[in-house]
Coordinates of C-alpha atoms and ligand atoms in Angstrom, one line a residue:
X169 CA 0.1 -21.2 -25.8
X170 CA -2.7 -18.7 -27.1
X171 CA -4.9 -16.8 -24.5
X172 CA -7.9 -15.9 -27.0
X173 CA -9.5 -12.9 -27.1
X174 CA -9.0 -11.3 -23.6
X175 CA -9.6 -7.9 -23.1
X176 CA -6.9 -5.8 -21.9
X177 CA -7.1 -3.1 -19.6
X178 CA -7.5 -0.5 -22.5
X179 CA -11.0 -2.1 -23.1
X180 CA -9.3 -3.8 -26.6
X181 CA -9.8 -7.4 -27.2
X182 CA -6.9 -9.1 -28.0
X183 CA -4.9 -12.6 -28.7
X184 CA -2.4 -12.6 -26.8
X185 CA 0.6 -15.7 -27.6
X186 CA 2.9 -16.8 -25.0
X187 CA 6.2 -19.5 -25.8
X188 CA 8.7 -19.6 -23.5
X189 CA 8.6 -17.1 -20.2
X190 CA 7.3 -14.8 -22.6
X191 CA 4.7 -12.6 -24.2
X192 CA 5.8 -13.3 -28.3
X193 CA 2.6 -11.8 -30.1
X194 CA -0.7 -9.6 -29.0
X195 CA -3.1 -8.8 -32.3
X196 CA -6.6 -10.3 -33.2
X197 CA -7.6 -13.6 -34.7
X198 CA -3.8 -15.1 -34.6
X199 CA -3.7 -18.5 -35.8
X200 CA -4.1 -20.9 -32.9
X201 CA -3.2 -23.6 -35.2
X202 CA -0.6 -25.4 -32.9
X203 CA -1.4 -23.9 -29.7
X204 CA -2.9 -24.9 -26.5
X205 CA -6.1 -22.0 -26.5
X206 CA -6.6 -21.1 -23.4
X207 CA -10.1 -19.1 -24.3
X208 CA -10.6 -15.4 -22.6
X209 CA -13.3 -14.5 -24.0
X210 CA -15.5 -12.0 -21.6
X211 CA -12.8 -11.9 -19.1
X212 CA -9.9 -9.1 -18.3
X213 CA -6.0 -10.2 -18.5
X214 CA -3.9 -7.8 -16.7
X215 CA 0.0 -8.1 -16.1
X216 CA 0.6 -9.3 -13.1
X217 CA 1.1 -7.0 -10.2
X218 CA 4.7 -6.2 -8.6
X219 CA 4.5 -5.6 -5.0
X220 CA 7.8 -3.3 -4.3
X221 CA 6.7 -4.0 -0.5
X222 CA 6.3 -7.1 1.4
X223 CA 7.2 -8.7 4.4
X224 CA 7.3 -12.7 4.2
X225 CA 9.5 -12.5 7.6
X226 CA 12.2 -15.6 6.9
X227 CA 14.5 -15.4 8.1
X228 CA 13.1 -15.0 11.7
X229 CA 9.8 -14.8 12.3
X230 CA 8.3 -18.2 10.4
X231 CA 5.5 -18.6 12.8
X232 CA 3.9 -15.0 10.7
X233 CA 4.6 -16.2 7.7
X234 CA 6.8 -17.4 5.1
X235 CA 8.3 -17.3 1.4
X236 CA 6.3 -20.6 0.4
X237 CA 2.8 -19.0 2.1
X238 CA 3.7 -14.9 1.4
X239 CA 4.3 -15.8 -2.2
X240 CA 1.2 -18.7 -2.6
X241 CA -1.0 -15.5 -1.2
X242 CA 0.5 -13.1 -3.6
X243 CA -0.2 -15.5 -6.4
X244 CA -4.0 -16.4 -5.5
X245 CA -4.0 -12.3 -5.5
X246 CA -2.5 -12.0 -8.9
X247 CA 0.9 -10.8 -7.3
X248 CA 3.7 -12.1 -10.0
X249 CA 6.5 -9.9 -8.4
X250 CA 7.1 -9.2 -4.6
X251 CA 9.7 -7.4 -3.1
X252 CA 10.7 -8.5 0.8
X253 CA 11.9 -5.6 3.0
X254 CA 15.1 -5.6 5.7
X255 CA 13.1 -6.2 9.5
X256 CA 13.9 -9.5 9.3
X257 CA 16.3 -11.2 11.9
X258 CA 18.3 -11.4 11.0
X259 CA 18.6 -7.6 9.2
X260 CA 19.4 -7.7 5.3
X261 CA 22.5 -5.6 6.4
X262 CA 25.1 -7.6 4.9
X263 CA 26.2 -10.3 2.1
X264 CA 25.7 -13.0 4.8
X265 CA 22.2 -12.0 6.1
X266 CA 21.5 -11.4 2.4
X267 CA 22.6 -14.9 1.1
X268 CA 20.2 -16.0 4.2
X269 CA 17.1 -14.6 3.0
X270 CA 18.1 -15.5 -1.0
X271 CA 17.8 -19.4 0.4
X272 CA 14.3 -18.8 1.6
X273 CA 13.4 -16.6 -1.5
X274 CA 13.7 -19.9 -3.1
X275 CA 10.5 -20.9 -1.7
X276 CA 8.9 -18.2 -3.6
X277 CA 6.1 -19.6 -6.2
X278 CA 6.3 -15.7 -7.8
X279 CA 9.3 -13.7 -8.6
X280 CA 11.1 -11.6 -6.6
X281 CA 13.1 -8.8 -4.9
X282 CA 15.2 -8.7 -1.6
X283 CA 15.6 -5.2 -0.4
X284 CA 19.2 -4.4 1.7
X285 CA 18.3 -2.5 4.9
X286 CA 20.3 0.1 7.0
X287 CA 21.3 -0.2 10.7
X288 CA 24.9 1.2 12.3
X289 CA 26.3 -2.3 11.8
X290 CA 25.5 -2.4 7.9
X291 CA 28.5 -3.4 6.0
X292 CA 27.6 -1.7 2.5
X293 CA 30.4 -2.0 0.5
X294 CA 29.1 -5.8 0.4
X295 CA 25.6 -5.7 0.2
X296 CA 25.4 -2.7 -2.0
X297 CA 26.6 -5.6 -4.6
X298 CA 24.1 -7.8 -3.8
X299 CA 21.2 -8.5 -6.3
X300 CA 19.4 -5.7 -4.4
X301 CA 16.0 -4.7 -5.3
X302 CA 17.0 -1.3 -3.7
X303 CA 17.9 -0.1 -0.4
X304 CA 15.3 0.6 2.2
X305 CA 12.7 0.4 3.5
X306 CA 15.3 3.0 5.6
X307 CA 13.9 3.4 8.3
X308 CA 13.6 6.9 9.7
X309 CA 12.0 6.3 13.4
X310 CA 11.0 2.5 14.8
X311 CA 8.4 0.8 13.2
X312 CA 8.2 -3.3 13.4
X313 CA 11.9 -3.6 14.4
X314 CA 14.1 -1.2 16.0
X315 CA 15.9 -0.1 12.4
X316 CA 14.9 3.5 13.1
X317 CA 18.1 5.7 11.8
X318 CA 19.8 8.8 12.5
X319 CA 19.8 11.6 9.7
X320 CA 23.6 11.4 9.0
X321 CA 23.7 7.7 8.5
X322 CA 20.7 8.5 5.9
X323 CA 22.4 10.5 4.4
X324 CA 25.6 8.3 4.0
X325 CA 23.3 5.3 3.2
X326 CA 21.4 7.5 0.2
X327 CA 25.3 8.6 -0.8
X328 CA 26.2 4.5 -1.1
X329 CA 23.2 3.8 -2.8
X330 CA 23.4 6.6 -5.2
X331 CA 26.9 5.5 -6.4
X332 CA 26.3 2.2 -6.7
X333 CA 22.9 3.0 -8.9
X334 CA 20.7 0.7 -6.0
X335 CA 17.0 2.7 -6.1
X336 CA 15.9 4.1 -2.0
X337 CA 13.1 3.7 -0.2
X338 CA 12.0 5.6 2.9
X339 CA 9.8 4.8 5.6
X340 CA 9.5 8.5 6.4
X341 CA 7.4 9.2 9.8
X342 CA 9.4 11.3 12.5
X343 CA 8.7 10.8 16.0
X344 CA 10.0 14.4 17.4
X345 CA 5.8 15.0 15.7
X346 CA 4.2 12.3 17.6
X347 CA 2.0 13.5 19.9
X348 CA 2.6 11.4 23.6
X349 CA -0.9 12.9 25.0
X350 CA -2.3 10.1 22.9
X351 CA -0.5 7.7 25.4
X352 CA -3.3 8.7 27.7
X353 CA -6.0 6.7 25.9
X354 CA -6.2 3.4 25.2
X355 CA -8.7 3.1 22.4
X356 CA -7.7 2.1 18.8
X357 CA -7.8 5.6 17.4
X358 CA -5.3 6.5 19.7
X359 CA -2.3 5.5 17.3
X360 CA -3.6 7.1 14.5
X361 CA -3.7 10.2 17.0
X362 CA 0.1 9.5 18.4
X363 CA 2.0 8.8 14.8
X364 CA 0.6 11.7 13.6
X365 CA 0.0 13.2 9.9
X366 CA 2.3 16.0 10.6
X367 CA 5.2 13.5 11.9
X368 CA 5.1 11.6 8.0
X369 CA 5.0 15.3 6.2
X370 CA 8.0 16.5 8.1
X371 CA 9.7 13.2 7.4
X372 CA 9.0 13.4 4.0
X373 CA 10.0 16.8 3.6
X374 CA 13.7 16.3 5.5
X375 CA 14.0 13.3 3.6
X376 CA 13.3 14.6 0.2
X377 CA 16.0 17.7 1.2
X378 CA 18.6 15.3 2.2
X379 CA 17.9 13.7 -1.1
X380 CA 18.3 17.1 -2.9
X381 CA 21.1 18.0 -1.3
X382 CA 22.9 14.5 -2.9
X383 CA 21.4 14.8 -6.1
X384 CA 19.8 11.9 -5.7
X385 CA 15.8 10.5 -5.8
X386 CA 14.0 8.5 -3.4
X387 CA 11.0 6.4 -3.2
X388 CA 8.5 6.6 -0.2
X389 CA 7.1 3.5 1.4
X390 CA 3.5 3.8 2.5
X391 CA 2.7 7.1 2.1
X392 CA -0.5 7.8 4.2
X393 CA -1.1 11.3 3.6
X394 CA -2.1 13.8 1.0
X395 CA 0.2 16.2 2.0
X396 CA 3.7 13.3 2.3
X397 CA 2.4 12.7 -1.5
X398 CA 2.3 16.1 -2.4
X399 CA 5.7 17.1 -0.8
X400 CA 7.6 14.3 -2.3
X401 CA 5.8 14.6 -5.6
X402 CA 6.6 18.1 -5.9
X403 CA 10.5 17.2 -4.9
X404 CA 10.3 14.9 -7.8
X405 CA 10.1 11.6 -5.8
X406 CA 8.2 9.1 -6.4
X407 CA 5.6 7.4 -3.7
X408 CA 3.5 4.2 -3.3
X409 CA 0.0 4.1 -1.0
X410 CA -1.2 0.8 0.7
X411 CA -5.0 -0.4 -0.1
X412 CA -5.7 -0.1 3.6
X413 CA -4.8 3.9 3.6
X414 CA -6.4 4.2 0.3
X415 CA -9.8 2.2 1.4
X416 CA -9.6 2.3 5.5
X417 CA -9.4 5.0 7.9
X418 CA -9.8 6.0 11.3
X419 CA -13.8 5.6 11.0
X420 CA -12.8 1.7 10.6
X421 CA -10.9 1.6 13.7
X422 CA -14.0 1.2 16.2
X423 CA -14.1 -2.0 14.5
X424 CA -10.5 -3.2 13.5
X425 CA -9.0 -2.7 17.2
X426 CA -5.5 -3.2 17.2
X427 CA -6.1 -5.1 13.8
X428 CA -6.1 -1.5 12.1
X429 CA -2.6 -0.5 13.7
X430 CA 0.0 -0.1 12.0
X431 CA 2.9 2.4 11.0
X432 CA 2.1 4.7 9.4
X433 CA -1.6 4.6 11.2
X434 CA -5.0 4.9 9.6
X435 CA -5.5 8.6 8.7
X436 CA -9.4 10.8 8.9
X437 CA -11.5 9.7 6.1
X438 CA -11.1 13.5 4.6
X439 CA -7.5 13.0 3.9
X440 CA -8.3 9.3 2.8
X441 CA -10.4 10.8 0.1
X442 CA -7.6 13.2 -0.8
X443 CA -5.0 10.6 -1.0
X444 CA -7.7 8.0 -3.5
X445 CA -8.1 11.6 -5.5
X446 CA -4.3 11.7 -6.1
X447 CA -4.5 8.1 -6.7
X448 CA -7.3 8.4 -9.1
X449 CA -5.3 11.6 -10.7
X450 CA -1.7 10.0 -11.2
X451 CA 0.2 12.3 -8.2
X452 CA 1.0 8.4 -6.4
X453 CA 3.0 6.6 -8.8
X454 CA 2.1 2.9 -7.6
X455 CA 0.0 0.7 -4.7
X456 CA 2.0 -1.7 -2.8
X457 CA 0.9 -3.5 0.5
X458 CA 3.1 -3.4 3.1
X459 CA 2.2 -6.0 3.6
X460 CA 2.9 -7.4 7.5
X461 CA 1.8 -9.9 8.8
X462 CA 1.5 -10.8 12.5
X463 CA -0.8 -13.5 14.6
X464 CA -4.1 -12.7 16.2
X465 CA -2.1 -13.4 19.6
X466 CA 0.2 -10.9 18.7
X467 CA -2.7 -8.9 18.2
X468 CA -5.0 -9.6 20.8
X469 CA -3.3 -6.8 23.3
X470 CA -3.4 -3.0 24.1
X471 CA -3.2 -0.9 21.6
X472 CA 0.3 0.1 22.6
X473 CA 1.4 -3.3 23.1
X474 CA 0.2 -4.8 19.7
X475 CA 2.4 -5.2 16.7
X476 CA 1.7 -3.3 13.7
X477 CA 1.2 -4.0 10.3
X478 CA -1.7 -5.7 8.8
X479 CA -1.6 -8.3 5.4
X480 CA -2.9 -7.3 2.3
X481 CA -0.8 -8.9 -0.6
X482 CA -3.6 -11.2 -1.4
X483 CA -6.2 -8.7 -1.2
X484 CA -5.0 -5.8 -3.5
X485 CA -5.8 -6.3 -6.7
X486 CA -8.6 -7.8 -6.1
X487 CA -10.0 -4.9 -4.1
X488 CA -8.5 -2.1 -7.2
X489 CA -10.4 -4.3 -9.5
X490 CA -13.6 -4.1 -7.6
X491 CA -12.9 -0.4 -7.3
X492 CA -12.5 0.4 -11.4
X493 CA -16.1 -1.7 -11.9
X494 CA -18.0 1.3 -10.1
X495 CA -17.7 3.8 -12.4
X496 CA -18.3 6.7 -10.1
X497 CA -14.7 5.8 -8.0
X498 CA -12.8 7.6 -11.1
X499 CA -10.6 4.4 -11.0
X500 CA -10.2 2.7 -14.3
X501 CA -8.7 -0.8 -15.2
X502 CA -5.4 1.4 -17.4
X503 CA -5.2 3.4 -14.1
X504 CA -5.1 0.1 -12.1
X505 CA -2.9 -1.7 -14.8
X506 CA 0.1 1.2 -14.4
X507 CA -0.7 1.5 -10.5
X508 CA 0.3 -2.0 -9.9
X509 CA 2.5 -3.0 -13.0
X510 CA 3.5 -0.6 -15.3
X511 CA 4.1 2.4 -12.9
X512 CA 6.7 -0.2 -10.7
X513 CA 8.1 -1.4 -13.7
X514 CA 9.6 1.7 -14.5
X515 CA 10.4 3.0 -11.3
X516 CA 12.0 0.5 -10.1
X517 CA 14.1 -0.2 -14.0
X518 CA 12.2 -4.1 -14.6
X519 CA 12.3 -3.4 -18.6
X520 CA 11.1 -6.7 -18.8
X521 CA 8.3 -6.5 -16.5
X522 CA 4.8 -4.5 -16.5
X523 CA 3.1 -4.5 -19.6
X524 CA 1.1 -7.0 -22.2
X525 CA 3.5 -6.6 -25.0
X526 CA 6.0 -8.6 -27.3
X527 CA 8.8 -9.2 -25.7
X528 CA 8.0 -9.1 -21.9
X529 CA 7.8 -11.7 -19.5
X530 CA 4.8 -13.5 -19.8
X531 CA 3.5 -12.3 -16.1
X532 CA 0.0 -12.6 -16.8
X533 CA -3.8 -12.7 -14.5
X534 CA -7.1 -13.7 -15.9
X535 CA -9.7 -12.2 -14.1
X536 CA -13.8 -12.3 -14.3
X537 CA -14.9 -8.2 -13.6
X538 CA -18.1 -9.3 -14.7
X539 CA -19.2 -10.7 -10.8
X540 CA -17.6 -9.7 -7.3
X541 CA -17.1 -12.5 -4.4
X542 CA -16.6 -11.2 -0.8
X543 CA -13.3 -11.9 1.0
X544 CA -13.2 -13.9 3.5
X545 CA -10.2 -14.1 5.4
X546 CA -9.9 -18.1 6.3
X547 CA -10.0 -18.6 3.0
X548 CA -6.8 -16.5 2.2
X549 CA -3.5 -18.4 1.6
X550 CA -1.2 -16.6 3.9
X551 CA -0.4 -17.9 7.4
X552 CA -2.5 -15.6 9.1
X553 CA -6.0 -16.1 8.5
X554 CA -7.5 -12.7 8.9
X555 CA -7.4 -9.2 6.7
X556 CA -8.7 -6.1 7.5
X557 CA -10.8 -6.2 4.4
X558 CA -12.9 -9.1 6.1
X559 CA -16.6 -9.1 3.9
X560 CA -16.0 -6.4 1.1
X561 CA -16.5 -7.3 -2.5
X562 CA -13.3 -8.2 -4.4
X563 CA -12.5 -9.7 -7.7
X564 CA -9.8 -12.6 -7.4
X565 CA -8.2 -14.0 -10.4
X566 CA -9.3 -17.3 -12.1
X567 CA -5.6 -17.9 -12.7
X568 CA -1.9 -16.5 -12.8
X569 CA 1.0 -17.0 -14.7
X570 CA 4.6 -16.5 -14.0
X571 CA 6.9 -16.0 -16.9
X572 CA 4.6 -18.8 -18.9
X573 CA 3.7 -21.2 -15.9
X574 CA 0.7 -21.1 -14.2
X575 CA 1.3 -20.8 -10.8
X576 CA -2.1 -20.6 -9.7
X577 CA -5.7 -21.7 -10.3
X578 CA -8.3 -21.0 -8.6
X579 CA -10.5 -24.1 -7.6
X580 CA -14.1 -24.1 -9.0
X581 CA -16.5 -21.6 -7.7
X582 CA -18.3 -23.1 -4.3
X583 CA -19.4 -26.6 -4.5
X584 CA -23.5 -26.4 -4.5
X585 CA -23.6 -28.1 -1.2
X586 CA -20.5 -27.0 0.6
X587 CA -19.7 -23.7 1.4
X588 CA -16.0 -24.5 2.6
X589 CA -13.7 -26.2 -0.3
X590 CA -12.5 -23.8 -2.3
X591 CA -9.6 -26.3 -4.5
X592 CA -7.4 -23.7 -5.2
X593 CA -4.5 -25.5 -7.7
X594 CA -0.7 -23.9 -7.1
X595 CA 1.7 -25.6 -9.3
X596 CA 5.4 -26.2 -8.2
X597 CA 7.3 -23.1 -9.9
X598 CA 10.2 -21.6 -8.3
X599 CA 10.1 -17.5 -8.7
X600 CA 13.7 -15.9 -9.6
X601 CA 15.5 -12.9 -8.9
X602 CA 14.3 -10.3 -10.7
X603 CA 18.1 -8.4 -10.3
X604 CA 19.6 -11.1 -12.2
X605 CA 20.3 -15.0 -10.8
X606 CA 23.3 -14.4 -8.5
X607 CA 25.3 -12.3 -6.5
X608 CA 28.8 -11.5 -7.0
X609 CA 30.5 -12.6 -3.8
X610 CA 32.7 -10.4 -2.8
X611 CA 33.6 -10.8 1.0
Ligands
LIG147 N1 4.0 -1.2 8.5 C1 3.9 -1.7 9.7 O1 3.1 -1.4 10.5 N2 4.7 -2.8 10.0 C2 5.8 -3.3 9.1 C3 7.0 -2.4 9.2 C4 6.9 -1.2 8.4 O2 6.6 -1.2 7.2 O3 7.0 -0.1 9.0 C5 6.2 -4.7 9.7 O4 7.2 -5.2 9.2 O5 5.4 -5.2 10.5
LIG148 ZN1 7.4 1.0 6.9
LIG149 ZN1 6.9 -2.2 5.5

């Protein structure tokens, strides 16, 4: 197959041939001769985007959402790679609960990771051999789930890990900074003013010392904060920021409600400028979602009672695409394209994955930058309905292909005369392991 003249995210316009799951040939004016040309002209291909941070909750929580609907949304959003995280119930703390989640992964329309999580009943001499993605998100106070760990059993966890060359990731807030007179109020903002900025900096810090002090590098989950970025940075870790701490803050939360909570909690608009700058600047070495789902039951309650986490796996690159059109946002489509492909590639050792070049897999997105559409959140494909994101401009891909299938198209713009059917097309395609097809089975 030939995708003709698309331009890349370096501005070039290029041919770009596909056989097989993979890219074989990018150049100008190759011979289509035997090809089906699929034509790109005007339009922006970008490797598709690997989300080292999801939660499609099976096993365990089905009625949020699941492999087949986590992964359709992460294709309508140009996601080719997703990464589920450990909260599940059960917790991916063993070969068993692992094997589990594998059987649901094979639901998944895009490729993927399973991450191993940590608890005091972990059994890691097994599921450190396990096609883990990498160990974490570790947990390092409560969040969705009571996984929140103690600092030795971190440390012995980072130790296992190390040795048995499995990447770490930290969910790094620490609850001796949260501030309880927020439990007086009952407002929104009242999160963001209990799990406090201070509470992910310390975090960060004692994590990125423990990680010293075992010669060993970590990856932190979500970080919210300029200053979490610039610790870990400067440790030589590496870090990932969500598009709702990059694009939301706590001005938003008048109007989200309990819809904006979740851990780590919306920061001040001054320090969500500082964290875009060091987005913008290449201090944050990737964007990935976090993306949790929960009901608007489960959300229709206090602020303290409400579950947090919001979706956002659909929504991503759409909403980084809509950033790099305005030129004054200092986002470009090459800073996008290594924010949400290239940058997790290497981090996270996918040689194969993250680039538009001979020899990769032929992960690929065709998008239209030349017009915006705004997102609407029934129209999304997950479970749940409803985004935090609910009216902004976003640009949505046309199509997206998984290792040479197209997985996804996206149905004709709006019939003239009806402003529901969207006839979005997802193909039967089953995503694999990006670790490698099977585990070694070594109970
Ligand atoms: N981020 C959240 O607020 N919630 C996540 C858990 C997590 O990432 O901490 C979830 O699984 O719901
Ligand atoms: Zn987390
Ligand atoms: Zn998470």
């Amino acid at each position: 197959m030939l995708i003709r003249n698309a331009t890349l995210p370096d501005g070039h316009q290029r041919d770009v041939r596909v056989r097989g799951e993979s890219i074989v040939e990018v150049g100008r004016d190759l011979d289509a001769s035997d090809q089906h040309v699929i034509e790109a002209t005007g339009k922006r291909l970008f490797p598709g985007m690997i989300d080292a941070h999801v939660h499609f909750r099976q096993p365990g929580y089905p009625h949020k959402e699941t492999w087949a609907s986590g992964s359709r949304s992460a294709a309508a959003g140009g996601v080719t790679t997703v990464v589920d995280q450990p909260n599940t119930d059960p917790p991916t703390i063993d070969g068993e609960s692992f094997d589990q989640k594998a059987e649901f992964a094979a639901d998944s329309v895009v490729d993927w990771g399973i991450n191993g999580g940590v608890t005091a009943d972990w059994i890691p001499n097994v599921l450190l051999r396990r096609r883990l993605f990498a160990l974490g998100e570790v947990f390092l106070a409560d969040s969705t789930g009571d996984m929140g760990i103690e600092a030795d059993l971190f440390a012995d966890a980072l130790e296992a890990a190390t040795d048995n060359d499995v990447p770490v990731t930290v969910h790094a807030e620490d609850a001796d900074y949260f501030n309880d007179d927020a439990k007086a109020r009952d407002d929104a903002d009242a999160w963001s003013a209990f799990r406090t900025a201070k509470a992910e900096a310390k975090a960060v810090e004692r994590a990125c010392a423990v990680a010293k002090e075992h010669d060993a590098t970590i990856h932190i989950a979500h970080t919210s904060t300029p200053e979490g970025v610039d610790i870990a940075s400067e440790a030589g870790m590496t870090t990932e920021v969500t598009p709702h701490h990059l694009l939301l803050s706590r001005r938003d939360l008048s109007e989200l409600g309990t819809f904006g909570r979740m851990n780590p909690p919306l920061r001040r608009e001054k320090r969500r400028q500082k964290l875009y700058e060091r987005v913008v600047d290449g201090t944050v070495d990737m964007i990935a979602t976090d993306h949790a789902p929960h009901t608007r039951e489960e959300k229709d309650a206090s602020i303290w009672d409400a579950p947090s986490g919001v979706p956002g796996v659909e929504t991503v690159l759409p909403l980084l695409l809509a950033e790099a059109r305005d030129p004054d946002s200092g986002l470009t489509y090459e800073r996008v394209r290594d924010l949400t492909a290239r940058n997790p590639a290497d981090v996270f050792g996918l040689p194969q994955k993250g680039a538009i070049e001979a020899g990769k897999d032929a992960d690929l997105v065709l998008v239209d930058t030349t017009e915006t559409s705004e997102i609407s959140g029934e129209t999304l494909h997950s479970k749940r309905g409803w985004t935090p994101f609910e009216g902004r401009d976003a640009v949505f891909p046309e199509w997206t292909m998984v290792r040479g299938v197209v997985v996804y198209e996206r149905g004709d713009a709006l019939d003239a005369d009806d402003s529901a059917a969207q006839e979005d097309v997802f193909y039967d395609h089953q995503g694999e392991n990006v670790r490698g097809a099977d585990s070694e089975r070594l109970e």
